[in-house]
XYZ file of N, CA and C in Angstrom:
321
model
N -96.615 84.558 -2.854
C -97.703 83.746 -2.340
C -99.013 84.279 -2.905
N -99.911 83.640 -4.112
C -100.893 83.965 -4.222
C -101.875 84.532 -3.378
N -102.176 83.660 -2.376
C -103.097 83.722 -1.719
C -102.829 85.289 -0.773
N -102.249 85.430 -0.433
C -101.654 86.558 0.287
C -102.169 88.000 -0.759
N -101.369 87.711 -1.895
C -101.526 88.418 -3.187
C -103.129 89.137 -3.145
N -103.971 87.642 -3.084
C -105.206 88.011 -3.345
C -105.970 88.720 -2.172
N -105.869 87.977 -0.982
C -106.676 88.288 0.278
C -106.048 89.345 1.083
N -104.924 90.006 1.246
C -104.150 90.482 1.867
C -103.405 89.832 3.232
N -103.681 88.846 3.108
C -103.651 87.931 4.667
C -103.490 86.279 4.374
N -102.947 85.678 5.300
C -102.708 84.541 5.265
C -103.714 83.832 5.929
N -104.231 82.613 5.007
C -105.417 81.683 5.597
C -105.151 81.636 7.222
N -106.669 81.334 7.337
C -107.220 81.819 9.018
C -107.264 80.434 9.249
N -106.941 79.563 10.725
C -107.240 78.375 11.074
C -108.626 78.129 10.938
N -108.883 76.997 10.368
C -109.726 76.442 10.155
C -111.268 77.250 9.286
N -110.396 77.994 9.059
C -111.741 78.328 7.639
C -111.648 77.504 6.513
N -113.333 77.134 6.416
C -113.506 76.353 5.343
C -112.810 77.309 4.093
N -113.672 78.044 4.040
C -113.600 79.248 2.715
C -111.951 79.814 2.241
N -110.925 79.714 3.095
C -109.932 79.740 3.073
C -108.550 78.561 2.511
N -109.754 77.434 3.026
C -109.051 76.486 2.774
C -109.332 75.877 1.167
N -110.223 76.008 1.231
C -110.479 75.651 -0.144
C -110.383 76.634 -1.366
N -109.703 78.512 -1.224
C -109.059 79.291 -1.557
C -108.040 78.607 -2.180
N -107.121 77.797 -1.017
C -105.874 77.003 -1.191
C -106.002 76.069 -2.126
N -106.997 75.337 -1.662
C -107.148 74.263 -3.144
C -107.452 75.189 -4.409
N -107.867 75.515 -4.800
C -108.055 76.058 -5.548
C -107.164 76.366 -6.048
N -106.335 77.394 -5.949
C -104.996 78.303 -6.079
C -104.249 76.678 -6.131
N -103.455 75.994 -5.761
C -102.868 74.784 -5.489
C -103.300 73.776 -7.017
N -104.660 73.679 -7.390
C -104.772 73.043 -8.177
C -104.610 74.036 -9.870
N -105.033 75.558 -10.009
C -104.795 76.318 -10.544
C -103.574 76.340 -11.045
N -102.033 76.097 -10.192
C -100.894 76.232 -10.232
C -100.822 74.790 -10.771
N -100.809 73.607 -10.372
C -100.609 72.787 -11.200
C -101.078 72.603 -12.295
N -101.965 72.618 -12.832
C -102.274 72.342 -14.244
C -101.508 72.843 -15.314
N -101.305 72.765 -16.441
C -100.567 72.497 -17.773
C -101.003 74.147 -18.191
N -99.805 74.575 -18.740
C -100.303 75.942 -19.409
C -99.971 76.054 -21.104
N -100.771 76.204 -21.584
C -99.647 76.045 -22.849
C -99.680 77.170 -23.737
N -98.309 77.646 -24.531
C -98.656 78.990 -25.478
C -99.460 79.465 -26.268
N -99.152 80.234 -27.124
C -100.947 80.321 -28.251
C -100.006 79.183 -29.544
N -98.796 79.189 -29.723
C -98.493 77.770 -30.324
C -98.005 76.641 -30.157
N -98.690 76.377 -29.038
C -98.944 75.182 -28.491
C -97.577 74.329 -27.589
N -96.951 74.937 -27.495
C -95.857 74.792 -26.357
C -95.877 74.857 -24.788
N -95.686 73.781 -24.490
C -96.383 74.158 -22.627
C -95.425 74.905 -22.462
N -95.625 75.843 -21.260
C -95.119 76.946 -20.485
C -94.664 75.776 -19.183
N -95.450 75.706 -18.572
C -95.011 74.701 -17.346
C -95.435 72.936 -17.897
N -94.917 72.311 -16.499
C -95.213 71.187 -16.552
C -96.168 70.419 -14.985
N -97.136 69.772 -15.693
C -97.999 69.576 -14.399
C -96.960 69.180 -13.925
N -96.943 69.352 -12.050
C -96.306 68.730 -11.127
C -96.176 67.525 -10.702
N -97.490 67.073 -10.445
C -97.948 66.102 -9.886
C -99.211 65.661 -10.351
N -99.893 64.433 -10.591
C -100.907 63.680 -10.547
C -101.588 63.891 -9.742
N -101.787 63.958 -8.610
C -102.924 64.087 -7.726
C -101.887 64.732 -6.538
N -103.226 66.047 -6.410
C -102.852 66.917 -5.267
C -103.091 66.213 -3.572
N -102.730 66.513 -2.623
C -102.962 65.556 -1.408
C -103.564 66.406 -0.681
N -105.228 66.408 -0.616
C -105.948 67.780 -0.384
C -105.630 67.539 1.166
N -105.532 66.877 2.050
C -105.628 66.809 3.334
C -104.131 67.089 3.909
N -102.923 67.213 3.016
C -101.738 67.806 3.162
C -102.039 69.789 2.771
N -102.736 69.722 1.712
C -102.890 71.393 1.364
C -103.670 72.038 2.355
N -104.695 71.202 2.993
C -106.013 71.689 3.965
C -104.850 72.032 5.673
N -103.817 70.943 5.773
C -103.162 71.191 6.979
C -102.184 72.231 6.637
N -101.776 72.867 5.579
C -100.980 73.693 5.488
C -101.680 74.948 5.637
N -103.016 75.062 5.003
C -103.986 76.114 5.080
C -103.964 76.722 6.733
N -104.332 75.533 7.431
C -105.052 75.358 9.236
C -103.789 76.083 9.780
N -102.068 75.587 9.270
C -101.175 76.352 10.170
C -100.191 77.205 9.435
N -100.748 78.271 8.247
C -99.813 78.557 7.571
C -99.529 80.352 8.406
N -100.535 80.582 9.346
C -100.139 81.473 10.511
C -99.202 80.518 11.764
N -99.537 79.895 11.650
C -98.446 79.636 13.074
C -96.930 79.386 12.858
N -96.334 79.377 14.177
C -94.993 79.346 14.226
C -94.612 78.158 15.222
N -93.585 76.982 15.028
C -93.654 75.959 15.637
C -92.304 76.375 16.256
N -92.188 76.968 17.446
C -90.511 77.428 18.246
C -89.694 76.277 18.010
N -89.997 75.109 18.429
C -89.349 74.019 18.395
C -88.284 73.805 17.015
N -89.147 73.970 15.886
C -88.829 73.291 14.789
C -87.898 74.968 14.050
N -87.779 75.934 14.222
C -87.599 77.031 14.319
C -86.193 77.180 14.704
N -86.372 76.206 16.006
C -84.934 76.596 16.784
C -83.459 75.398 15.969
N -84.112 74.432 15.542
C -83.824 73.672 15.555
C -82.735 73.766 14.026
N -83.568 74.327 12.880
C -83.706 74.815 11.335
C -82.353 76.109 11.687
N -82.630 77.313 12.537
C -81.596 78.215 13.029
C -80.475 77.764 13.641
N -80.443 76.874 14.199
C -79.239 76.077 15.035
C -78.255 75.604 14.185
N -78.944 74.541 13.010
C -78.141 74.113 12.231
C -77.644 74.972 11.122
N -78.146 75.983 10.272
C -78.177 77.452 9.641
C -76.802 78.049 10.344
N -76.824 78.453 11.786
C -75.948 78.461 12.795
C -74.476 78.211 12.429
N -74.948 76.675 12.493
C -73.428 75.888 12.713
C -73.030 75.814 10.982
N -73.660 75.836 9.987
C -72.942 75.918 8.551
C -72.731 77.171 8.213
N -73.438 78.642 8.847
C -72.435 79.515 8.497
C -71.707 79.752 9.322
N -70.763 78.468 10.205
C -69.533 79.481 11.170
C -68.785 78.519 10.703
N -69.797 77.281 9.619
C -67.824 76.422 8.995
C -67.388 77.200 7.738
N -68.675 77.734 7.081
C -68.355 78.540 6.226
C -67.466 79.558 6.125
N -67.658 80.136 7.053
C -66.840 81.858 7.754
C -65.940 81.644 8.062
N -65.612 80.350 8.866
C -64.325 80.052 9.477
C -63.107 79.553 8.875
N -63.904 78.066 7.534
C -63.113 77.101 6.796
C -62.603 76.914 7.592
N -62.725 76.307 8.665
C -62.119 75.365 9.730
C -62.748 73.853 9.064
N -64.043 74.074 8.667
C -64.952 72.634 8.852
C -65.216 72.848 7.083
N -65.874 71.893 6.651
C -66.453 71.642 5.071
C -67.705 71.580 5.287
N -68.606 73.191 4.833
C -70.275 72.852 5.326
C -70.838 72.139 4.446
N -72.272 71.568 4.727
C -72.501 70.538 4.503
C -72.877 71.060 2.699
N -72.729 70.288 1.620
C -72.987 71.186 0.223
C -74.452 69.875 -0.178
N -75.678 69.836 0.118
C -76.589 69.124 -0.055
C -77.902 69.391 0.170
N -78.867 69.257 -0.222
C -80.626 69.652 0.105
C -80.343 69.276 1.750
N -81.365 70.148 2.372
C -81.627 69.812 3.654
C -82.796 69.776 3.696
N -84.065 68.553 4.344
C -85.342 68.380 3.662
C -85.621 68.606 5.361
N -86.258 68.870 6.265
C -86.712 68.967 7.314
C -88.481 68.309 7.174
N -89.051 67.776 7.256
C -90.514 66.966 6.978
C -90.981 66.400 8.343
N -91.820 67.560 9.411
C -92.336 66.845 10.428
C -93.345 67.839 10.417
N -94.318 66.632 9.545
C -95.509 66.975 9.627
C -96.452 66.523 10.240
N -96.196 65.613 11.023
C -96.898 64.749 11.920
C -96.418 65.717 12.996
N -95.895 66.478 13.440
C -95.823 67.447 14.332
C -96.813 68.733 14.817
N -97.451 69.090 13.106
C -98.958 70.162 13.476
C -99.976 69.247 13.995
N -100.752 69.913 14.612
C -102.471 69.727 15.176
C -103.236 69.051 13.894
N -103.909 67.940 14.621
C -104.842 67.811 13.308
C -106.199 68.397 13.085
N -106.105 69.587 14.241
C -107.557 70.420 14.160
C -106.455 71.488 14.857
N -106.790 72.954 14.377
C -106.509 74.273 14.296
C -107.028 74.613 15.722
């Protein structure tokens, strides 16, 4: 984690100066890098960054949501005891969890 890297600490709720650390760093990382003969190293990610998605990650990247926690461990849980067991076939696929409408929209 850059930011960590740099500050020793993880953005503070609702600091401006922090948050825009993030942008920064966020837009830094996307952009195009290319060798000294002319070969990109990476590839931009994305077209446009979603500053009000990076700014809410900034506001709760200290907190801990129990809920969503318990929920992520539960299922973690139950695929390593089909694993261990081979009783069951765990699940072999991305697991995307996306509730972001779940943080505060002020810190």
């Amino acid at each position: 984690d850059a930011f960590f890297v740099e500050r020793g600490h993880y953005p503070h709720p609702g600091n401006e100066e922090d948050q825009q650390e993030v942008l920064r760093l966020s837009q830094q990382f996307n952009t195009e890098i290319e060798s000294d003969d002319g070969e990109p190293l990476n590839v931009k990610h994305v077209e446009e960054l979603d500053e009000k998605l990076l700014r809410t990650l900034s506001d709760n990247a200290r907190g801990e949501l129990c809920p969503m926690m318990a929920v992520i461990g539960s299922i973690t849980a139950q695929e390593a005891m089909k694993a261990i067991s081979g009783k069951f076939m765990p699940v072999k696929q991305w697991f995307m969890f996306d509730a972001t409408e779940c943080l505060p929209d002020t810190p």
